[in-house]
Coordinates of C-alpha atoms in Angstrom, one line a residue:
M1 CA 34.8 -54.4 -82.7
L2 CA 33.2 -54.6 -79.3
S3 CA 36.3 -53.2 -77.6
I4 CA 36.5 -50.2 -79.8
N5 CA 32.8 -49.2 -79.3
K6 CA 33.1 -49.6 -75.5
L7 CA 36.2 -47.3 -75.5
R8 CA 34.3 -44.7 -77.6
A9 CA 31.4 -44.7 -75.1
I10 CA 33.7 -44.5 -72.1
A11 CA 35.7 -41.7 -73.8
A12 CA 32.5 -39.7 -74.5
C13 CA 31.4 -39.9 -70.8
V14 CA 34.9 -38.9 -69.6
V15 CA 35.0 -35.9 -72.0
L16 CA 31.6 -34.7 -71.1
L17 CA 32.2 -35.1 -67.3
F18 CA 35.5 -33.4 -67.6
T19 CA 34.0 -30.6 -69.6
G20 CA 31.3 -30.1 -67.0
V21 CA 33.9 -29.9 -64.3
I22 CA 35.9 -27.3 -66.1
H23 CA 33.0 -25.1 -67.0
G24 CA 31.0 -25.7 -63.8
E25 CA 32.3 -22.6 -62.1
S26 CA 31.3 -20.4 -65.1
Q27 CA 27.9 -21.9 -65.7
G28 CA 25.0 -22.6 -63.5
N29 CA 23.6 -25.9 -62.3
E30 CA 21.1 -25.9 -65.1
D31 CA 23.7 -26.1 -67.8
R32 CA 25.4 -28.9 -66.0
I33 CA 22.2 -30.9 -65.8
L34 CA 21.5 -30.5 -69.5
Q35 CA 25.0 -31.7 -70.3
L36 CA 24.7 -34.8 -68.1
E37 CA 21.3 -35.7 -69.6
L38 CA 22.8 -35.5 -73.1
A39 CA 25.7 -37.7 -72.0
L40 CA 23.3 -40.3 -70.6
K41 CA 21.2 -40.3 -73.7
Q42 CA 24.3 -40.9 -75.9
L43 CA 25.5 -43.7 -73.6
A44 CA 22.1 -45.4 -73.7
E45 CA 22.1 -45.3 -77.5
Q46 CA 25.6 -46.8 -77.6
N47 CA 24.6 -49.6 -75.2
A48 CA 21.7 -50.5 -77.4
R49 CA 23.9 -50.7 -80.5
L50 CA 26.4 -52.9 -78.6
A51 CA 23.6 -55.3 -77.4
S52 CA 22.4 -55.6 -81.0
E53 CA 25.8 -56.4 -82.3
V54 CA 26.4 -59.0 -79.5
E55 CA 23.1 -60.8 -80.5
D56 CA 24.1 -60.8 -84.2
L57 CA 27.5 -62.3 -83.3
K58 CA 25.9 -65.0 -81.2
R59 CA 23.5 -66.0 -84.0
S60 CA 26.5 -66.1 -86.5
I61 CA 28.6 -68.4 -84.2
H62 CA 25.6 -70.7 -83.6
A63 CA 24.9 -71.0 -87.3
S64 CA 28.5 -71.8 -88.1
S65 CA 28.8 -74.5 -85.4
S66 CA 25.6 -76.2 -86.6
S67 CA 26.9 -76.2 -90.2
R68 CA 30.3 -77.9 -89.2
S69 CA 28.5 -80.5 -87.0
T70 CA 26.2 -81.4 -89.9
S71 CA 29.2 -81.7 -92.2
V72 CA 31.1 -83.9 -89.9
L73 CA 28.2 -86.2 -89.3
D74 CA 27.5 -86.4 -93.0
D75 CA 31.1 -87.4 -93.8
A76 CA 31.5 -89.9 -90.9
P77 CA 31.0 -93.6 -91.7
R78 CA 27.8 -95.1 -90.6
T79 CA 28.0 -97.1 -87.5
A80 CA 26.9 -100.7 -87.7
P81 CA 24.2 -101.8 -85.3
P82 CA 25.8 -102.8 -82.0
V83 CA 26.6 -106.5 -81.5
D84 CA 25.6 -108.1 -78.2
G85 CA 28.7 -108.8 -76.1
V86 CA 30.9 -106.4 -78.0
A87 CA 29.9 -102.7 -77.7
K88 CA 26.8 -100.6 -77.0
L89 CA 26.1 -96.8 -77.4
S90 CA 24.9 -95.1 -74.2
S91 CA 22.4 -92.4 -75.1
S92 CA 22.5 -91.0 -71.6
S93 CA 26.2 -90.2 -71.7
S94 CA 26.6 -90.0 -75.5
R95 CA 29.7 -92.1 -75.2
Q96 CA 30.7 -95.5 -76.7
T97 CA 31.6 -98.0 -74.0
V98 CA 32.6 -101.6 -74.1
S99 CA 30.3 -103.7 -72.1
S100 CA 32.4 -106.8 -72.5
S101 CA 35.4 -108.0 -74.4
A102 CA 36.5 -111.3 -76.0
P103 CA 39.1 -113.2 -74.0
V104 CA 42.7 -112.8 -75.0
D105 CA 44.2 -115.8 -76.9
P106 CA 47.6 -116.4 -75.2
N107 CA 48.9 -118.0 -78.5
E108 CA 48.2 -114.9 -80.5
L109 CA 51.5 -113.7 -81.9
K110 CA 52.5 -110.0 -81.9
L111 CA 55.3 -108.6 -84.0
R112 CA 57.5 -105.5 -83.9
F113 CA 60.8 -104.5 -85.4
G114 CA 63.7 -103.2 -83.3
N115 CA 67.3 -104.3 -84.1
G116 CA 65.6 -107.4 -85.6
L117 CA 62.1 -108.8 -86.0
K118 CA 60.8 -109.4 -82.5
F119 CA 57.8 -111.4 -81.6
Q120 CA 55.9 -112.6 -78.5
T121 CA 52.6 -114.2 -77.7
A122 CA 49.8 -111.9 -76.4
D123 CA 50.4 -113.0 -72.8
G124 CA 54.1 -112.2 -73.1
E125 CA 55.1 -115.5 -71.5
T126 CA 54.2 -118.5 -73.7
W127 CA 56.8 -117.7 -76.4
K128 CA 58.9 -114.7 -77.2
G129 CA 62.0 -114.2 -79.4
E130 CA 63.5 -112.5 -82.4
V131 CA 64.7 -113.2 -85.9
G132 CA 68.0 -111.5 -86.8
G133 CA 71.1 -111.8 -88.9
R134 CA 74.3 -110.1 -90.0
F135 CA 75.7 -108.9 -93.3
H136 CA 79.5 -108.3 -93.3
W137 CA 80.9 -107.1 -96.7
D138 CA 84.7 -106.8 -96.8
V139 CA 87.3 -105.2 -99.1
S140 CA 91.0 -105.9 -98.4
G141 CA 94.4 -105.4 -99.9
Y142 CA 97.9 -106.6 -99.0
D143 CA 101.4 -105.6 -99.9
E144 CA 104.1 -108.2 -98.9
D145 CA 107.9 -108.0 -99.1
R146 CA 110.2 -110.6 -100.6
D147 CA 110.6 -112.6 -97.4
V148 CA 106.9 -113.0 -96.9
E149 CA 106.5 -113.9 -100.6
A150 CA 109.2 -116.6 -100.1
L151 CA 107.2 -118.0 -97.2
V152 CA 103.6 -118.0 -98.6
G153 CA 103.8 -116.6 -102.2
D154 CA 101.7 -113.7 -103.3
V155 CA 99.3 -112.3 -100.7
N156 CA 96.2 -111.2 -102.6
G157 CA 93.3 -109.2 -101.4
G158 CA 89.8 -109.1 -102.7
I159 CA 86.1 -108.6 -102.0
E160 CA 84.1 -111.1 -100.0
F161 CA 81.0 -111.6 -97.9
R162 CA 82.8 -112.4 -94.6
R163 CA 79.6 -113.3 -92.9
L164 CA 76.1 -113.7 -94.2
R165 CA 73.9 -115.1 -91.4
L166 CA 70.4 -115.6 -90.4
S167 CA 69.4 -116.5 -86.9
S168 CA 66.5 -117.0 -84.6
E169 CA 66.5 -117.1 -80.8
G170 CA 63.8 -117.0 -78.2
E171 CA 62.3 -118.4 -75.0
F172 CA 59.4 -120.6 -74.0
G173 CA 57.7 -119.8 -70.7
L174 CA 57.8 -123.2 -69.1
A175 CA 58.2 -124.0 -65.4
A176 CA 61.9 -123.7 -66.0
P177 CA 62.2 -121.2 -68.8
L178 CA 63.7 -122.8 -71.9
Y179 CA 65.6 -120.8 -74.4
Y180 CA 67.1 -121.6 -77.8
K181 CA 69.2 -120.2 -80.7
V182 CA 69.8 -121.2 -84.3
D183 CA 72.4 -119.3 -86.3
V184 CA 73.5 -120.3 -89.8
D185 CA 76.2 -118.7 -91.9
F186 CA 75.6 -118.7 -95.7
A187 CA 78.9 -116.9 -96.7
G188 CA 81.1 -118.9 -99.0
N189 CA 80.0 -122.0 -100.9
D190 CA 78.4 -123.9 -98.0
S191 CA 76.0 -123.2 -95.1
V192 CA 77.7 -123.6 -91.8
M193 CA 76.0 -124.0 -88.4
K194 CA 77.2 -121.6 -85.8
D195 CA 75.4 -121.2 -82.5
V196 CA 72.8 -124.0 -82.4
Y197 CA 71.6 -124.8 -78.8
V198 CA 68.9 -125.1 -76.3
G199 CA 69.1 -124.4 -72.6
F200 CA 67.3 -123.9 -69.3
K201 CA 67.9 -120.9 -67.1
N202 CA 67.5 -120.0 -63.4
L203 CA 67.7 -123.5 -62.3
P204 CA 68.3 -124.1 -58.5
L205 CA 72.0 -124.5 -57.5
I206 CA 73.5 -124.6 -61.0
G207 CA 71.9 -121.5 -62.7
D208 CA 71.8 -122.0 -66.5
I209 CA 72.5 -125.1 -68.5
R210 CA 73.1 -125.1 -72.2
L211 CA 73.7 -127.9 -74.7
G212 CA 74.4 -128.0 -78.4
H213 CA 76.9 -126.4 -80.7
I214 CA 78.3 -123.5 -78.6
K215 CA 81.4 -121.5 -77.8
E216 CA 83.6 -122.9 -75.1
P217 CA 83.9 -120.5 -72.1
F218 CA 87.4 -119.2 -72.9
S219 CA 88.6 -115.6 -73.8
M220 CA 86.7 -112.4 -73.5
E221 CA 87.5 -111.6 -77.2
E222 CA 86.4 -115.0 -78.5
L223 CA 83.1 -115.1 -76.6
G224 CA 82.1 -111.6 -77.8
S225 CA 80.1 -111.5 -81.0
S226 CA 81.7 -110.6 -84.3
K227 CA 78.8 -108.1 -84.6
H228 CA 80.3 -105.9 -81.9
M229 CA 84.1 -106.5 -81.8
G230 CA 86.2 -103.4 -82.4
Y231 CA 88.3 -104.8 -85.3
A232 CA 87.6 -106.6 -88.6
E233 CA 89.3 -109.7 -87.2
R234 CA 90.2 -111.1 -83.8
A235 CA 93.9 -111.2 -82.6
S236 CA 96.2 -113.9 -84.0
A237 CA 96.5 -115.6 -80.6
S238 CA 92.7 -116.2 -80.6
E239 CA 92.8 -117.9 -84.0
A240 CA 95.9 -120.1 -83.2
L241 CA 95.3 -121.1 -79.6
V242 CA 91.8 -120.4 -78.3
P243 CA 89.0 -123.0 -78.8
S244 CA 85.8 -121.7 -80.4
R245 CA 82.5 -123.6 -81.0
N246 CA 82.2 -127.3 -80.3
N247 CA 79.4 -129.7 -79.4
G248 CA 78.9 -129.9 -75.7
V249 CA 77.1 -129.0 -72.5
Q250 CA 77.8 -126.1 -70.2
I251 CA 76.5 -124.8 -66.9
S252 CA 76.9 -121.1 -65.8
D253 CA 75.8 -118.7 -63.1
T254 CA 76.5 -115.3 -61.5
A255 CA 76.9 -114.1 -57.9
F256 CA 77.2 -110.9 -55.9
D257 CA 74.6 -109.0 -58.0
D258 CA 76.2 -110.1 -61.2
R259 CA 79.5 -108.7 -60.2
M260 CA 81.0 -112.2 -60.6
G261 CA 80.3 -115.0 -63.0
W262 CA 81.5 -118.5 -64.0
A263 CA 80.9 -121.1 -66.7
A264 CA 82.2 -124.6 -67.2
G265 CA 81.6 -127.4 -69.6
W266 CA 82.5 -130.6 -71.5
F267 CA 82.9 -130.4 -75.3
A268 CA 83.6 -132.8 -78.1
E269 CA 85.7 -131.2 -80.9
V270 CA 84.0 -131.0 -84.3
D271 CA 85.0 -130.2 -87.9
Q272 CA 83.4 -127.8 -90.3
T273 CA 80.5 -130.2 -90.7
N274 CA 79.8 -130.0 -86.9
I275 CA 80.2 -133.7 -86.7
N276 CA 82.4 -135.4 -84.1
E277 CA 83.2 -139.0 -83.1
I278 CA 82.3 -140.1 -79.7
D279 CA 85.8 -141.2 -79.0
G280 CA 87.3 -138.1 -80.6
N281 CA 89.0 -135.1 -78.9
H282 CA 87.3 -134.0 -75.7
H283 CA 87.7 -130.6 -73.9
F284 CA 87.0 -129.7 -70.3
T285 CA 86.9 -125.9 -70.2
G286 CA 86.0 -123.3 -67.6
R287 CA 86.1 -119.5 -67.0
L288 CA 85.8 -117.3 -64.0
F289 CA 85.3 -113.5 -64.3
G290 CA 84.2 -110.5 -62.3
V291 CA 84.0 -106.7 -62.0
P292 CA 85.9 -105.6 -58.9
Y293 CA 85.4 -102.0 -59.7
L294 CA 82.3 -100.2 -61.1
S295 CA 81.4 -96.6 -61.1
E296 CA 78.1 -95.5 -62.8
D297 CA 79.0 -91.8 -62.8
E298 CA 76.9 -90.3 -65.6
Q299 CA 79.8 -88.0 -66.8
R300 CA 82.6 -90.6 -66.7
P301 CA 81.3 -94.2 -66.1
S302 CA 84.1 -96.6 -65.2
M303 CA 84.6 -100.3 -64.7
W304 CA 87.4 -102.9 -64.4
H305 CA 86.9 -106.4 -65.7
V306 CA 89.2 -109.3 -64.8
G307 CA 89.0 -113.0 -65.7
M308 CA 90.8 -116.3 -66.1
A309 CA 90.1 -119.5 -68.0
G310 CA 91.5 -123.0 -68.3
S311 CA 91.1 -126.0 -70.5
Y312 CA 92.3 -129.5 -70.8
A313 CA 92.0 -131.5 -74.1
N314 CA 92.9 -135.0 -75.0
I315 CA 94.1 -135.5 -78.6
Q316 CA 92.8 -138.9 -79.8
D317 CA 94.8 -139.2 -83.0
D318 CA 98.0 -137.8 -81.4
T319 CA 98.1 -135.0 -84.0
S320 CA 98.0 -131.3 -83.2
R321 CA 98.6 -128.1 -85.2
H322 CA 98.5 -124.3 -84.5
R323 CA 98.5 -121.6 -87.1
A324 CA 97.2 -118.1 -87.8
R325 CA 96.7 -115.4 -90.4
P326 CA 98.0 -111.8 -90.0
E327 CA 94.6 -110.7 -88.7
G328 CA 93.2 -110.5 -92.3
H329 CA 90.8 -113.1 -93.5
L330 CA 91.9 -113.3 -97.1
A331 CA 95.6 -113.5 -96.2
P332 CA 97.4 -116.9 -96.0
R333 CA 98.6 -118.2 -92.6
L334 CA 102.0 -116.7 -92.0
V335 CA 102.8 -118.8 -88.9
D336 CA 102.2 -122.5 -88.8
T337 CA 103.6 -125.3 -86.6
G338 CA 102.5 -128.0 -89.1
N339 CA 101.4 -131.3 -87.7
F340 CA 103.2 -132.5 -84.6
S341 CA 102.7 -135.4 -82.3
A342 CA 100.9 -134.6 -79.0
D343 CA 98.4 -136.6 -76.9
S344 CA 96.9 -133.7 -74.9
Y345 CA 97.3 -130.1 -73.9
Y346 CA 96.6 -127.6 -71.1
L347 CA 95.4 -124.2 -72.0
G348 CA 95.4 -121.1 -69.7
G349 CA 94.2 -117.6 -70.2
L350 CA 94.2 -114.3 -68.4
E351 CA 92.0 -111.3 -69.4
T352 CA 91.4 -107.8 -68.3
A353 CA 89.6 -104.7 -69.5
F354 CA 89.3 -101.2 -68.0
V355 CA 86.9 -98.4 -69.1
H356 CA 87.0 -94.8 -68.0
G357 CA 84.4 -92.6 -69.8
S358 CA 85.2 -92.7 -73.5
F359 CA 88.5 -94.4 -73.1
S360 CA 89.1 -98.2 -72.7
V361 CA 91.8 -100.7 -72.8
Q362 CA 91.7 -104.5 -73.1
A363 CA 94.3 -107.2 -73.0
E364 CA 94.6 -111.0 -72.9
Y365 CA 97.3 -113.6 -72.6
V366 CA 97.0 -117.3 -73.7
H367 CA 99.4 -120.1 -73.0
N368 CA 99.3 -123.6 -74.5
Q369 CA 101.4 -126.5 -73.1
S370 CA 101.2 -129.5 -75.4
N371 CA 102.2 -132.9 -74.0
L372 CA 104.3 -134.5 -76.8
V373 CA 104.1 -138.2 -77.6
G374 CA 107.2 -139.9 -76.3
G375 CA 107.7 -137.3 -73.5
G376 CA 108.4 -133.6 -73.1
N377 CA 106.3 -130.5 -73.7
A378 CA 106.0 -127.8 -76.3
D379 CA 104.9 -124.3 -75.1
F380 CA 103.2 -121.8 -77.3
A381 CA 101.9 -118.4 -76.3
G382 CA 100.2 -115.3 -77.6
W383 CA 98.8 -112.0 -76.3
Y384 CA 97.2 -108.7 -77.4
A385 CA 96.5 -105.3 -76.0
Y386 CA 94.4 -102.5 -77.4
G387 CA 93.2 -99.1 -76.6
S388 CA 90.0 -97.3 -77.7
W389 CA 88.7 -93.7 -77.6
F390 CA 85.2 -92.6 -78.6
L391 CA 85.5 -89.1 -80.1
T392 CA 81.7 -88.6 -79.7
G393 CA 81.5 -89.4 -76.0
E394 CA 80.1 -93.0 -75.9
S395 CA 81.4 -95.5 -73.3
R396 CA 82.0 -99.2 -73.4
V397 CA 80.6 -99.4 -69.9
D398 CA 77.1 -99.2 -71.5
A399 CA 77.9 -102.1 -73.8
Y400 CA 79.2 -104.5 -71.1
K401 CA 77.2 -107.6 -70.3
P402 CA 77.9 -108.5 -66.6
K403 CA 76.3 -111.9 -66.8
L404 CA 78.4 -112.8 -69.8
G405 CA 81.6 -111.0 -69.1
F406 CA 82.1 -109.3 -72.5
Y407 CA 81.0 -106.3 -74.5
D408 CA 77.9 -106.1 -76.6
R409 CA 76.3 -103.5 -78.9
I410 CA 77.5 -99.9 -79.0
K411 CA 74.7 -97.4 -79.1
P412 CA 75.6 -94.0 -80.5
K413 CA 74.3 -91.0 -78.5
R414 CA 72.9 -89.6 -81.8
N415 CA 72.4 -91.9 -84.8
F416 CA 73.8 -90.6 -88.1
S417 CA 71.2 -88.5 -89.8
I418 CA 71.4 -85.9 -92.6
T419 CA 68.2 -84.2 -91.6
N420 CA 68.9 -83.6 -87.9
G421 CA 72.7 -83.4 -88.0
G422 CA 73.4 -86.6 -86.1
L423 CA 77.0 -87.8 -86.6
G424 CA 76.7 -91.4 -85.2
A425 CA 79.6 -92.6 -83.0
W426 CA 83.2 -92.4 -84.0
E427 CA 85.9 -94.5 -82.4
L428 CA 89.7 -94.6 -82.7
I429 CA 91.4 -97.9 -81.9
L430 CA 95.0 -99.3 -81.7
R431 CA 96.0 -102.9 -81.1
Y432 CA 99.3 -104.7 -80.8
S433 CA 99.5 -108.5 -80.8
N434 CA 102.1 -111.2 -80.6
L435 CA 102.0 -114.9 -81.3
D436 CA 105.0 -117.3 -80.7
L437 CA 104.7 -120.8 -82.1
N438 CA 108.4 -121.7 -81.7
D439 CA 109.5 -124.2 -79.1
G440 CA 112.3 -126.8 -79.4
S441 CA 112.2 -128.6 -82.7
I442 CA 108.8 -127.1 -83.5
M443 CA 109.4 -123.9 -85.4
G444 CA 106.0 -122.5 -86.4
G445 CA 107.3 -118.9 -86.4
E446 CA 106.7 -115.7 -84.5
M447 CA 104.4 -112.9 -85.6
D448 CA 103.8 -109.3 -84.3
V449 CA 100.9 -107.3 -85.7
V450 CA 100.1 -103.6 -85.2
T451 CA 96.7 -102.4 -86.3
A452 CA 95.1 -99.0 -86.3
G453 CA 91.4 -98.6 -86.8
L454 CA 88.6 -96.2 -87.2
N455 CA 85.0 -97.3 -86.5
W456 CA 82.0 -95.3 -87.6
Y457 CA 78.7 -96.4 -85.9
L458 CA 75.9 -95.0 -88.0
S459 CA 73.4 -96.6 -85.6
P460 CA 73.4 -99.5 -83.2
S461 CA 73.0 -101.9 -86.2
V462 CA 75.1 -100.3 -89.0
R463 CA 78.8 -99.7 -88.9
A464 CA 81.8 -99.0 -91.2
I465 CA 85.3 -100.4 -90.1
F466 CA 88.5 -99.0 -91.5
N467 CA 91.7 -101.0 -90.5
Y468 CA 95.3 -100.5 -91.5
G469 CA 97.9 -102.9 -90.1
I470 CA 101.5 -104.2 -90.5
A471 CA 102.4 -107.8 -89.7
Y472 CA 106.0 -108.7 -89.0
V473 CA 106.9 -112.4 -89.2
E474 CA 110.0 -114.5 -88.5
R475 CA 109.9 -118.1 -89.7
N476 CA 111.9 -120.7 -91.6
D477 CA 110.9 -121.3 -95.2
S478 CA 110.6 -124.8 -96.7
Q479 CA 114.4 -124.7 -97.4
G480 CA 115.2 -124.0 -93.8
I481 CA 116.2 -120.4 -94.5
L482 CA 115.0 -117.9 -91.8
R483 CA 112.8 -115.3 -93.3
D484 CA 112.2 -111.9 -91.6
G485 CA 109.5 -110.1 -93.5
A486 CA 106.4 -107.9 -93.3
V487 CA 103.1 -107.4 -95.0
D488 CA 101.0 -104.2 -95.0
M489 CA 97.2 -104.7 -94.8
A490 CA 94.3 -102.3 -95.5
Q491 CA 90.8 -103.6 -94.7
F492 CA 87.3 -102.1 -95.0
R493 CA 84.1 -103.6 -93.7
F494 CA 80.5 -102.4 -94.0
L495 CA 78.3 -104.4 -91.7
V496 CA 74.6 -104.5 -90.9
N497 CA 73.5 -106.4 -87.8
F498 CA 69.9 -107.0 -86.9

């Protein structure tokens, strides 16, 4: 309203002045003076009206502000009288300031959720850790031919909880930081202890030391968690030849800015109850790995991992056996040496992995030389190779753990979401594996497995796995007849890891 009135006043002055100029030559100075006096009078009246309107507007704004302030104060909770040592209200600055605060209790526990329930004490050093778990729900089906049926009978699929675990891990801030983990699997009819250990890290000269029920340092695939492996099951060579968890003690460390690492330990073989005899089977196992090439280019990050491992084991009862399923958990074991007499074995392994942007390949070779009772050796071997391609642009470089030498969690660039259009991460994967358990008089059979897969990572913690594979097996049946058969496998897994 003010702008319009001002424009009117200015326009009146301009019109009158312009009129005076146009008619100045035809009229005398007296007419011009009368016109200017009239214009000044109109301008003065207009200014008076504008000043009155401005004052009315100011009064209106002030009244409105006072009303809102009163309403806010009336609605606000009454402040309790200040407590000495806690807070006081400064009238000079009209601000509430803390004059003193209570000391922080270092044992006060703070909780938050992020891929598991995480906790730490208020000082961030006394104790910190997380509670997590995994839920793996599987559906599988098999279609075997007559030769496979002659070897093992019907191969039936089904539905199962492959894993149902709860775990807790953390660290105590001692002079030498102590860490721990307890992981229990409740799938099936019994509870089974998985990773259960304590350790000290960053010790002079030796690095980390860990003792308890732990994985032996052998094989990139075996050491990686089932939460993050690309397939529903590990390759058949891992099941038949590679040691997994046993009771023992291990030391490990890294060098060259974590570009190289090693681990070695002594282990006592256990059964499913995690109990072993002192004079039972003992393993001495070690692994050396490194990253000779690493490029952190944001567009196409690349890396090359190489590693080797070795193990020696004595066999106290002189009885050994190697066998494997066709990379499907509900399927029977299609290759099996049966029990044979051996007093020890040597185990060697080679591993490599290469990543370039969204593409990656990984391969391992494992060789077992068993020393037979009475002399002679039996040699068994297995290997696998797989390739992976993320259709949505993720890279396994981001999931690699240089201090451990294997892959961890894949994080989609955009989590799946109906509201914002996120697709999650999509991965195509193809694997070929071979396992040969034949040597001399020991005829455990040979198996080749081809598996194609599709992984859908809805988020870092939720995934769906689709696998389709064909296993080809050659092995003598109980009548000594050579069987050359195949079994088709379809597997689906929905998993939640936290």
